PDB file of C-alpha atoms in Angstrom:
ATOM      1  CA  VAL A 244      20.465  -4.500   9.218  1.00 58.00           C
ATOM      2  CA  ASP A 245      20.613  -7.709   7.148  1.00 71.00           C
ATOM      3  CA  ASP A 246      18.694  -5.961   4.473  1.00 76.00           C
ATOM      4  CA  ARG A 247      21.172  -2.892   4.547  1.00 76.00           C
ATOM      5  CA  VAL A 248      24.234  -5.361   4.311  1.00 77.00           C
ATOM      6  CA  ALA A 249      22.443  -7.135   1.152  1.00 77.00           C
ATOM      7  CA  ASP A 250      21.651  -3.814  -0.235  1.00 81.00           C
ATOM      8  CA  ALA A 251      25.317  -2.588  -0.035  1.00 81.00           C
ATOM      9  CA  LEU A 252      26.762  -5.678  -1.773  1.00 82.00           C
ATOM     10  CA  PHE A 253      24.216  -5.508  -4.553  1.00 81.00           C
ATOM     11  CA  VAL A 254      24.304  -1.693  -5.121  1.00 86.00           C
ATOM     12  CA  GLU A 255      28.119  -2.072  -5.387  1.00 87.00           C
ATOM     13  CA  ARG A 256      27.258  -4.849  -8.277  1.00 87.00           C
ATOM     14  CA  LEU A 257      24.757  -2.330  -9.813  1.00 85.00           C
ATOM     15  CA  ARG A 258      27.195   0.462  -9.865  1.00 85.00           C
ATOM     16  CA  ALA A 259      29.523  -2.020 -11.686  1.00 85.00           C
ATOM     17  CA  GLY A 260      26.856  -2.260 -14.390  1.00 83.00           C
ATOM     18  CA  ASP A 261      26.280  -6.017 -13.452  1.00 86.00           C
ATOM     19  CA  GLU A 262      22.927  -6.674 -15.412  1.00 87.00           C
ATOM     20  CA  ALA A 263      22.271 -10.002 -14.079  1.00 89.00           C
ATOM     21  CA  VAL A 264      21.865  -8.031 -10.789  1.00 88.00           C
ATOM     22  CA  PHE A 265      19.915  -5.066 -12.464  1.00 87.00           C
ATOM     23  CA  THR A 266      17.341  -7.967 -13.900  1.00 87.00           C
ATOM     24  CA  ARG A 267      16.731  -9.128 -10.438  1.00 88.00           C
ATOM     25  CA  VAL A 268      16.303  -5.539  -8.972  1.00 89.00           C
ATOM     26  CA  PHE A 269      14.093  -4.689 -11.670  1.00 89.00           C
ATOM     27  CA  GLU A 270      11.690  -7.586 -11.650  1.00 88.00           C
ATOM     28  CA  GLU A 271      11.500  -7.090  -8.116  1.00 90.00           C
ATOM     29  CA  HIS A 272      10.554  -3.473  -7.667  1.00 92.00           C
ATOM     30  CA  GLN A 273       8.938  -2.734 -11.156  1.00 92.00           C
ATOM     31  CA  PRO A 274       5.317  -4.036  -9.875  1.00 92.00           C
ATOM     32  CA  VAL A 275       5.441  -1.793  -6.601  1.00 95.00           C
ATOM     33  CA  LEU A 276       6.860   1.295  -8.363  1.00 96.00           C
ATOM     34  CA  LEU A 277       3.831   0.827 -11.156  1.00 94.00           C
ATOM     35  CA  ARG A 278       1.335   0.768  -8.206  1.00 94.00           C
ATOM     36  CA  LEU A 279       2.909   3.580  -6.527  1.00 95.00           C
ATOM     37  CA  ALA A 280       3.034   5.732  -9.485  1.00 95.00           C
ATOM     38  CA  ARG A 281      -0.750   5.002 -10.442  1.00 93.00           C
ATOM     39  CA  VAL A 282      -1.588   6.646  -6.984  1.00 94.00           C
ATOM     40  CA  PHE A 283      -0.514   9.956  -8.197  1.00 94.00           C
ATOM     41  CA  VAL A 284      -1.002   9.557 -12.000  1.00 93.00           C
ATOM     42  CA  LYS A 285      -4.155   8.246 -13.103  1.00 86.00           C
ATOM     43  CA  SER A 286      -3.401   7.259 -16.681  1.00 89.00           C
ATOM     44  CA  PRO A 287      -1.577   3.860 -16.710  1.00 88.00           C
ATOM     45  CA  SER A 288       0.282   4.911 -19.544  1.00 89.00           C
ATOM     46  CA  ILE A 289       1.716   7.986 -18.097  1.00 92.00           C
ATOM     47  CA  ALA A 290       2.163   5.907 -14.596  1.00 92.00           C
ATOM     48  CA  GLU A 291       4.553   3.795 -16.855  1.00 91.00           C
ATOM     49  CA  GLU A 292       6.527   6.601 -18.067  1.00 91.00           C
ATOM     50  CA  VAL A 293       7.006   7.786 -14.810  1.00 93.00           C
ATOM     51  CA  VAL A 294       8.301   4.479 -13.629  1.00 93.00           C
ATOM     52  CA  GLN A 295      10.737   4.438 -16.608  1.00 90.00           C
ATOM     53  CA  ASP A 296      12.027   7.802 -15.566  1.00 91.00           C
ATOM     54  CA  THR A 297      12.372   6.484 -12.307  1.00 94.00           C
ATOM     55  CA  TRP A 298      14.632   3.758 -13.244  1.00 91.00           C
ATOM     56  CA  VAL A 299      16.735   6.198 -15.254  1.00 89.00           C
ATOM     57  CA  ALA A 300      16.911   8.411 -12.042  1.00 91.00           C
ATOM     58  CA  VAL A 301      17.532   5.493 -10.022  1.00 91.00           C
ATOM     59  CA  ILE A 302      20.700   4.367 -12.225  1.00 88.00           C
ATOM     60  CA  ASP A 303      22.019   8.038 -12.340  1.00 88.00           C
ATOM     61  CA  ALA A 304      21.768   8.333  -8.574  1.00 89.00           C
ATOM     62  CA  LEU A 305      23.244   4.921  -7.663  1.00 88.00           C
ATOM     63  CA  ASP A 306      26.460   6.846  -6.638  1.00 86.00           C
ATOM     64  CA  GLY A 307      24.630   8.818  -3.971  1.00 86.00           C
ATOM     65  CA  PHE A 308      22.797   6.076  -2.330  1.00 87.00           C
ATOM     66  CA  GLU A 309      24.390   5.804   1.125  1.00 84.00           C
ATOM     67  CA  GLY A 310      22.515   3.190   2.684  1.00 83.00           C
ATOM     68  CA  ARG A 311      20.731   5.258   5.069  1.00 83.00           C
ATOM     69  CA  SER A 312      17.540   3.607   4.043  1.00 85.00           C
ATOM     70  CA  THR A 313      17.161   0.449   2.439  1.00 90.00           C
ATOM     71  CA  PHE A 314      17.168   0.400  -1.389  1.00 92.00           C
ATOM     72  CA  LYS A 315      13.436  -0.319  -1.742  1.00 92.00           C
ATOM     73  CA  THR A 316      12.641   2.533   0.156  1.00 95.00           C
ATOM     74  CA  TRP A 317      14.901   4.724  -1.577  1.00 94.00           C
ATOM     75  CA  ILE A 318      13.619   3.937  -4.938  1.00 95.00           C
ATOM     76  CA  ALA A 319      10.152   4.252  -3.701  1.00 96.00           C
ATOM     77  CA  ARG A 320      10.815   7.771  -2.518  1.00 95.00           C
ATOM     78  CA  ILE A 321      12.160   8.530  -5.948  1.00 95.00           C
ATOM     79  CA  ALA A 322       9.225   7.240  -7.654  1.00 96.00           C
ATOM     80  CA  VAL A 323       6.843   9.042  -5.517  1.00 96.00           C
ATOM     81  CA  ASN A 324       8.614  12.501  -6.072  1.00 95.00           C
ATOM     82  CA  ARG A 325       8.870  12.057  -9.784  1.00 95.00           C
ATOM     83  CA  ALA A 326       4.958  10.974 -10.071  1.00 95.00           C
ATOM     84  CA  LYS A 327       3.908  13.915  -8.063  1.00 93.00           C
ATOM     85  CA  THR A 328       5.976  16.167 -10.084  1.00 93.00           C
ATOM     86  CA  ARG A 329       4.316  14.889 -13.231  1.00 94.00           C
ATOM     87  CA  ALA A 330       0.935  15.103 -11.710  1.00 92.00           C
ATOM     88  CA  ALA A 331       1.535  18.531 -10.797  1.00 90.00           C
ATOM     89  CA  ARG A 332       2.915  19.486 -14.408  1.00 88.00           C
ATOM     90  CA  ASP A 333      -0.203  17.696 -15.728  1.00 84.00           C
ATOM     91  CA  GLY A 334      -2.421  20.065 -13.774  1.00 78.00           C
ATOM     92  CA  ARG A 335      -3.437  17.958 -11.146  1.00 66.00           C
ATOM     93  CA  SER A 336      -3.120  20.058  -8.185  1.00 57.00           C
ATOM     94  CA  VAL A 337      -1.112  18.270  -5.539  1.00 54.00           C
ATOM     95  CA  PRO A 338      -0.898  19.995  -2.316  1.00 53.00           C
ATOM     96  CA  LEU A 339       2.716  20.258  -1.061  1.00 44.00           C
ATOM     97  CA  SER A 340       2.041  18.121   2.075  1.00 49.00           C
ATOM     98  CA  ALA A 341      -0.176  15.859   0.068  1.00 48.00           C
ATOM     99  CA  LEU A 342       0.770  12.868   2.288  1.00 49.00           C
ATOM    100  CA  GLU A 343       0.141  14.855   5.341  1.00 49.00           C
ATOM    101  CA  ASP A 344      -3.206  16.048   4.797  1.00 51.00           C
ATOM    102  CA  GLU A 345      -6.065  14.533   6.763  1.00 54.00           C
ATOM    103  CA  GLU A 346      -8.826  14.316   4.198  1.00 56.00           C
ATOM    104  CA  GLY A 347     -11.559  12.642   5.352  1.00 58.00           C
ATOM    105  CA  ALA A 348     -10.175  12.531   8.790  1.00 62.00           C
ATOM    106  CA  GLY A 349     -13.762  13.062  10.370  1.00 72.00           C
ATOM    107  CA  GLU A 350     -15.030   9.992   8.828  1.00 83.00           C
ATOM    108  CA  PRO A 351     -15.866   7.117  10.938  1.00 92.00           C
ATOM    109  CA  ALA A 352     -14.447   3.773  10.101  1.00 94.00           C
ATOM    110  CA  VAL A 353     -17.824   2.250  10.230  1.00 95.00           C
ATOM    111  CA  GLU A 354     -20.744   4.701   9.200  1.00 95.00           C
ATOM    112  CA  ALA A 355     -22.801   5.691  12.347  1.00 94.00           C
ATOM    113  CA  ALA A 356     -26.041   4.340  11.278  1.00 95.00           C
ATOM    114  CA  ARG A 357     -24.682   0.906  11.876  1.00 96.00           C
ATOM    115  CA  PHE A 358     -24.592   1.572  15.589  1.00 97.00           C
ATOM    116  CA  LEU A 359     -27.232   2.154  18.169  1.00 97.00           C
ATOM    117  CA  SER A 360     -26.925   5.429  20.305  1.00 96.00           C
ATOM    118  CA  SER A 361     -25.459   3.283  22.956  1.00 96.00           C
ATOM    119  CA  GLY A 362     -22.476   2.563  20.631  1.00 97.00           C
ATOM    120  CA  LEU A 363     -23.438  -1.270  20.332  1.00 97.00           C
ATOM    121  CA  TRP A 364     -23.854  -2.761  16.956  1.00 97.00           C
ATOM    122  CA  ALA A 365     -27.242  -2.293  15.516  1.00 97.00           C
ATOM    123  CA  GLU A 366     -26.637  -4.227  12.210  1.00 94.00           C
ATOM    124  CA  TRP A 367     -24.168  -6.771  13.084  1.00 96.00           C
ATOM    125  CA  PRO A 368     -21.312  -7.647  10.751  1.00 96.00           C
ATOM    126  CA  THR A 369     -21.332 -11.512  10.043  1.00 95.00           C
ATOM    127  CA  ARG A 370     -18.162 -13.460   9.436  1.00 95.00           C
ATOM    128  CA  TRP A 371     -17.452 -13.797   5.820  1.00 96.00           C
ATOM    129  CA  ALA A 372     -17.442 -17.470   4.563  1.00 94.00           C
ATOM    130  CA  GLU A 373     -15.181 -16.768   1.559  1.00 95.00           C
ATOM    131  CA  THR A 374     -11.260 -17.245   2.220  1.00 97.00           C
ATOM    132  CA  PRO A 375      -8.979 -14.208   1.116  1.00 97.00           C
ATOM    133  CA  GLU A 376      -7.653 -16.877  -1.703  1.00 97.00           C
ATOM    134  CA  THR A 377     -11.501 -16.904  -3.246  1.00 96.00           C
ATOM    135  CA  LEU A 378     -11.915 -13.453  -2.749  1.00 97.00           C
ATOM    136  CA  ALA A 379      -8.970 -12.223  -4.514  1.00 97.00           C
ATOM    137  CA  LEU A 380     -10.045 -14.467  -7.568  1.00 95.00           C
ATOM    138  CA  LEU A 381     -13.693 -13.013  -7.916  1.00 95.00           C
ATOM    139  CA  ARG A 382     -13.892 -10.393 -10.403  1.00 95.00           C
ATOM    140  CA  GLU A 383     -16.604  -8.333  -8.693  1.00 95.00           C
ATOM    141  CA  VAL A 384     -14.079  -8.093  -5.780  1.00 96.00           C
ATOM    142  CA  ARG A 385     -11.218  -7.204  -8.005  1.00 96.00           C
ATOM    143  CA  GLU A 386     -13.179  -4.253  -9.737  1.00 96.00           C
ATOM    144  CA  ALA A 387     -14.686  -2.891  -6.363  1.00 97.00           C
ATOM    145  CA  VAL A 388     -11.090  -2.872  -4.728  1.00 97.00           C
ATOM    146  CA  GLU A 389      -9.688  -1.244  -7.987  1.00 95.00           C
ATOM    147  CA  GLU A 390     -12.659   1.264  -7.947  1.00 96.00           C
ATOM    148  CA  THR A 391     -12.414   2.065  -4.378  1.00 97.00           C
ATOM    149  CA  LEU A 392      -8.400   2.583  -4.300  1.00 95.00           C
ATOM    150  CA  GLY A 393      -9.126   4.808  -7.192  1.00 93.00           C
ATOM    151  CA  SER A 394     -11.698   6.941  -5.033  1.00 93.00           C
ATOM    152  CA  LEU A 395      -9.339   7.161  -1.747  1.00 95.00           C
ATOM    153  CA  PRO A 396      -7.353  10.325  -1.024  1.00 93.00           C
ATOM    154  CA  GLU A 397      -3.769   9.796  -2.560  1.00 93.00           C
ATOM    155  CA  ALA A 398      -2.122   9.287   1.140  1.00 94.00           C
ATOM    156  CA  GLN A 399      -4.441   6.579   2.081  1.00 96.00           C
ATOM    157  CA  ARG A 400      -4.190   4.959  -1.345  1.00 96.00           C
ATOM    158  CA  ALA A 401      -0.418   5.199  -1.049  1.00 97.00           C
ATOM    159  CA  VAL A 402      -0.263   3.601   2.595  1.00 97.00           C
ATOM    160  CA  VAL A 403      -2.417   0.758   1.691  1.00 98.00           C
ATOM    161  CA  THR A 404      -1.094  -0.037  -1.702  1.00 97.00           C
ATOM    162  CA  LEU A 405       2.379  -0.465   0.152  1.00 97.00           C
ATOM    163  CA  ARG A 406       1.195  -2.104   3.461  1.00 98.00           C
ATOM    164  CA  ASP A 407      -1.358  -4.557   2.270  1.00 98.00           C
ATOM    165  CA  LEU A 408      -0.936  -4.785  -1.591  1.00 97.00           C
ATOM    166  CA  GLU A 409       2.773  -5.008  -1.282  1.00 96.00           C
ATOM    167  CA  GLY A 410       3.115  -6.334   2.361  1.00 96.00           C
ATOM    168  CA  TRP A 411       5.651  -3.963   3.456  1.00 97.00           C
ATOM    169  CA  THR A 412       5.976  -2.957   6.968  1.00 97.00           C
ATOM    170  CA  ALA A 413       5.087   0.275   8.914  1.00 97.00           C
ATOM    171  CA  GLU A 414       8.590   1.569   9.108  1.00 96.00           C
ATOM    172  CA  GLU A 415       9.194   1.086   5.369  1.00 96.00           C
ATOM    173  CA  VAL A 416       6.016   2.697   4.553  1.00 97.00           C
ATOM    174  CA  CYS A 417       6.781   5.638   6.742  1.00 96.00           C
ATOM    175  CA  ASN A 418      10.496   5.862   5.128  1.00 94.00           C
ATOM    176  CA  ALA A 419       9.355   5.637   1.669  1.00 95.00           C
ATOM    177  CA  LEU A 420       6.245   8.090   2.029  1.00 96.00           C
ATOM    178  CA  GLU A 421       7.859  10.435   4.626  1.00 94.00           C
ATOM    179  CA  VAL A 422       5.033  10.242   6.987  1.00 95.00           C
ATOM    180  CA  SER A 423       4.868   9.792  10.885  1.00 95.00           C
ATOM    181  CA  GLU A 424       4.181   6.430  12.310  1.00 95.00           C
ATOM    182  CA  SER A 425       0.811   7.874  13.990  1.00 94.00           C
ATOM    183  CA  ASN A 426      -0.200   9.434  10.334  1.00 95.00           C
ATOM    184  CA  GLN A 427       0.691   6.321   8.953  1.00 96.00           C
ATOM    185  CA  ARG A 428      -1.465   4.225  11.027  1.00 96.00           C
ATOM    186  CA  VAL A 429      -4.472   6.654  10.713  1.00 95.00           C
ATOM    187  CA  LEU A 430      -4.223   6.592   6.724  1.00 96.00           C
ATOM    188  CA  LEU A 431      -3.969   2.943   6.892  1.00 97.00           C
ATOM    189  CA  HIS A 432      -7.107   2.742   9.315  1.00 97.00           C
ATOM    190  CA  ARG A 433      -9.279   4.701   7.099  1.00 96.00           C
ATOM    191  CA  GLY A 434      -8.192   3.213   4.046  1.00 97.00           C
ATOM    192  CA  ARG A 435      -8.733  -0.375   5.315  1.00 98.00           C
ATOM    193  CA  ALA A 436     -12.165   0.669   6.885  1.00 97.00           C
ATOM    194  CA  ARG A 437     -13.433   1.837   3.098  1.00 97.00           C
ATOM    195  CA  LEU A 438     -12.132  -1.370   1.566  1.00 98.00           C
ATOM    196  CA  ARG A 439     -13.808  -3.568   4.103  1.00 98.00           C
ATOM    197  CA  ALA A 440     -17.040  -1.753   3.803  1.00 97.00           C
ATOM    198  CA  VAL A 441     -16.877  -2.004   0.165  1.00 97.00           C
ATOM    199  CA  LEU A 442     -16.255  -5.909   0.236  1.00 97.00           C
ATOM    200  CA  GLU A 443     -19.078  -6.076   2.699  1.00 97.00           C
ATOM    201  CA  GLN A 444     -21.247  -4.625   0.135  1.00 95.00           C
ATOM    202  CA  VAL A 445     -20.221  -6.773  -2.587  1.00 95.00           C
ATOM    203  CA  LEU A 446     -20.405 -10.030  -0.483  1.00 93.00           C
ATOM    204  CA  GLU A 447     -24.095  -8.907   0.670  1.00 86.00           C
ATOM    205  CA  VAL A 448     -25.161  -8.173  -2.740  1.00 75.00           C
ATOM    206  CA  GLY A 449     -23.593 -11.639  -3.994  1.00 68.00           C
ATOM    207  CA  LYS A 450     -25.708 -13.397  -1.150  1.00 69.00           C
ATOM    208  CA  ARG A 451     -29.035 -12.065  -1.914  1.00 62.00           C
ATOM    209  CA  SER A 452     -28.751 -12.663  -5.821  1.00 55.00           C
TER     210      SER A 452
ATOM    211  CA  MET B 284     -15.540   0.500  25.748  1.00 93.00           C
ATOM    212  CA  MET B 285     -18.335   0.059  23.399  1.00 96.00           C
ATOM    213  CA  CYS B 286     -18.471  -1.492  19.831  1.00 98.00           C
ATOM    214  CA  GLN B 287     -18.411   1.599  18.112  1.00 97.00           C
ATOM    215  CA  GLU B 288     -15.246   2.830  19.931  1.00 97.00           C
ATOM    216  CA  MET B 289     -13.686  -0.745  19.217  1.00 98.00           C
ATOM    217  CA  SER B 290     -14.186  -0.216  15.563  1.00 98.00           C
ATOM    218  CA  GLU B 291     -11.849   2.802  15.569  1.00 97.00           C
ATOM    219  CA  LEU B 292      -9.307   1.135  17.365  1.00 97.00           C
ATOM    220  CA  MET B 293      -9.101  -1.866  15.482  1.00 98.00           C
ATOM    221  CA  THR B 294      -5.947  -0.940  13.292  1.00 97.00           C
ATOM    222  CA  ASP B 295      -4.347   0.429  16.218  1.00 97.00           C
ATOM    223  CA  ASP B 296      -4.755  -2.835  17.863  1.00 98.00           C
ATOM    224  CA  MET B 297      -3.395  -4.979  14.604  1.00 98.00           C
ATOM    225  CA  GLU B 298      -0.645  -2.365  14.488  1.00 97.00           C
ATOM    226  CA  GLY B 299       0.451  -3.304  18.018  1.00 96.00           C
ATOM    227  CA  SER B 300       0.031   0.230  19.258  1.00 96.00           C
ATOM    228  CA  LEU B 301      -2.473  -0.261  21.969  1.00 96.00           C
ATOM    229  CA  GLY B 302      -1.011  -0.527  25.225  1.00 93.00           C
ATOM    230  CA  GLY B 303      -1.980  -0.724  28.884  1.00 94.00           C
ATOM    231  CA  ALA B 304      -5.470  -0.574  30.318  1.00 96.00           C
ATOM    232  CA  ARG B 305      -6.664   0.320  27.054  1.00 96.00           C
ATOM    233  CA  LYS B 306      -5.562  -2.945  25.431  1.00 97.00           C
ATOM    234  CA  ALA B 307      -6.880  -4.718  28.435  1.00 97.00           C
ATOM    235  CA  SER B 308     -10.327  -3.598  27.990  1.00 97.00           C
ATOM    236  CA  PHE B 309     -10.111  -3.792  24.314  1.00 98.00           C
ATOM    237  CA  ASP B 310      -9.377  -7.328  24.530  1.00 98.00           C
ATOM    238  CA  ARG B 311     -11.943  -8.057  26.988  1.00 98.00           C
ATOM    239  CA  HIS B 312     -14.564  -6.569  24.751  1.00 98.00           C
ATOM    240  CA  LEU B 313     -13.295  -8.496  21.674  1.00 98.00           C
ATOM    241  CA  ALA B 314     -13.226 -11.756  23.648  1.00 98.00           C
ATOM    242  CA  ALA B 315     -16.899 -11.231  24.720  1.00 98.00           C
ATOM    243  CA  CYS B 316     -18.507  -9.767  21.439  1.00 98.00           C
ATOM    244  CA  ALA B 317     -19.494 -11.819  18.566  1.00 98.00           C
ATOM    245  CA  PRO B 318     -20.137  -8.819  16.096  1.00 98.00           C
ATOM    246  CA  CYS B 319     -16.848  -7.095  16.893  1.00 98.00           C
ATOM    247  CA  LYS B 320     -15.061 -10.462  16.478  1.00 98.00           C
ATOM    248  CA  ALA B 321     -16.688 -10.811  13.208  1.00 98.00           C
ATOM    249  CA  TYR B 322     -16.008  -7.292  12.139  1.00 98.00           C
ATOM    250  CA  ARG B 323     -12.101  -7.938  12.955  1.00 98.00           C
ATOM    251  CA  HIS B 324     -12.121 -10.836  11.034  1.00 98.00           C
ATOM    252  CA  GLN B 325     -13.752  -9.020   7.936  1.00 98.00           C
ATOM    253  CA  LEU B 326     -10.919  -6.536   8.474  1.00 98.00           C
ATOM    254  CA  GLU B 327      -8.194  -9.283   8.635  1.00 98.00           C
ATOM    255  CA  THR B 328      -9.806 -10.973   5.501  1.00 98.00           C
ATOM    256  CA  THR B 329      -9.887  -7.519   3.522  1.00 98.00           C
ATOM    257  CA  VAL B 330      -6.000  -7.008   4.095  1.00 98.00           C
ATOM    258  CA  ALA B 331      -5.310 -10.863   3.510  1.00 98.00           C
ATOM    259  CA  THR B 332      -7.329 -10.403   0.041  1.00 98.00           C
ATOM    260  CA  LEU B 333      -5.685  -7.271  -0.737  1.00 98.00           C
ATOM    261  CA  ARG B 334      -2.186  -9.000  -0.471  1.00 97.00           C
ATOM    262  CA  ARG B 335      -3.394 -11.616  -2.883  1.00 96.00           C
ATOM    263  CA  LEU B 336      -4.029  -9.399  -5.847  1.00 94.00           C
ATOM    264  CA  PRO B 337      -2.113 -10.053  -8.845  1.00 89.00           C
ATOM    265  CA  PRO B 338       1.026  -7.699  -9.135  1.00 84.00           C
ATOM    266  CA  GLU B 339       1.293  -5.202 -11.919  1.00 77.00           C
ATOM    267  CA  GLU B 340       3.105  -6.581 -15.032  1.00 77.00           C
ATOM    268  CA  ALA B 341       6.148  -4.628 -16.516  1.00 75.00           C
ATOM    269  CA  SER B 342       5.751  -4.159 -20.362  1.00 80.00           C
ATOM    270  CA  ALA B 343       8.505  -5.091 -22.511  1.00 83.00           C
ATOM    271  CA  GLU B 344       9.070  -1.480 -23.485  1.00 83.00           C
ATOM    272  CA  ALA B 345       9.500  -0.450 -19.886  1.00 80.00           C
ATOM    273  CA  ARG B 346      12.234  -3.345 -19.448  1.00 81.00           C
ATOM    274  CA  ALA B 347      14.054  -2.306 -22.792  1.00 85.00           C
ATOM    275  CA  ARG B 348      14.322   1.465 -21.552  1.00 82.00           C
ATOM    276  CA  ALA B 349      15.486   0.460 -17.810  1.00 79.00           C
ATOM    277  CA  PHE B 350      18.061  -1.740 -19.467  1.00 82.00           C
ATOM    278  CA  ALA B 351      19.025   0.819 -22.221  1.00 83.00           C
ATOM    279  CA  ALA B 352      19.776   3.239 -19.309  1.00 77.00           C
ATOM    280  CA  LEU B 353      21.880   0.754 -17.491  1.00 77.00           C
ATOM    281  CA  ARG B 354      23.741   0.364 -20.608  1.00 81.00           C
ATOM    282  CA  THR B 355      24.266   3.907 -21.253  1.00 80.00           C
ATOM    283  CA  TRP B 356      25.473   4.487 -17.693  1.00 74.00           C
ATOM    284  CA  LYS B 357      27.735   1.552 -17.794  1.00 73.00           C
ATOM    285  CA  ARG B 358      29.433   2.732 -21.242  1.00 74.00           C
ATOM    286  CA  ASP B 359      30.033   6.180 -19.152  1.00 73.00           C
ATOM    287  CA  LEU B 360      31.727   4.263 -16.519  1.00 64.00           C
ATOM    288  CA  MET B 361      34.243   2.778 -19.101  1.00 58.00           C
TER     289      MET B 361
END
């Protein structure tokens, strides 16, 4: 509720054309909008165009902002719609229910070969010695994450981007992507599992060399 | 509950959506199983790592265009 009150106040200032407030809004939301656009539009330059168009659309639509969702989920929805429209126009086929599809739904979180037939671990995971702070600075890790994100189904990538890269809550993500709570959880589960598996591989290779 | 099932329930647990008897048996297994604990730690480390990746930078052009849109809009208000 506090978010909404704050939103209502600064949307009013935005409507009055307050550039100082717009500067803050722009700096705060531009990075996530870019990441979100990249989910649907692979080319960085086209993603940037999509985000620029999003800002224009946001400004045009300010009078229509009713505060039923938070401002940040509202602009994220505008960005997602524009990115999908652009992707479709450029010939990338985006199923109508792209965010609801269950691509990779049958895939286990951990490959079956890691378990014995009893369901116990055959090849045990080990505790990583590296902290997240260290991992986030490693070039191999950044490249592997970037590549894996690029290979995830769009819905998984969108959820992981907002939840984990941006730190949004489940509720905010459901709202921005218009997916159900349980679907959000399934998509997050698959996306995180893939990323974990890739990081495990990177760290194992690092240990051997 | 076996380790393989545990691996499929990790996100549900991290999201706080496991309840009742299932949650109890999940917790019992996790407390006793070293590889499942390590797996959980890997998942949490993965999430924390993603959170620390540097944000995308806004280009000067993007910023200029957004502000131009705001000014056009403001002019139309007058």
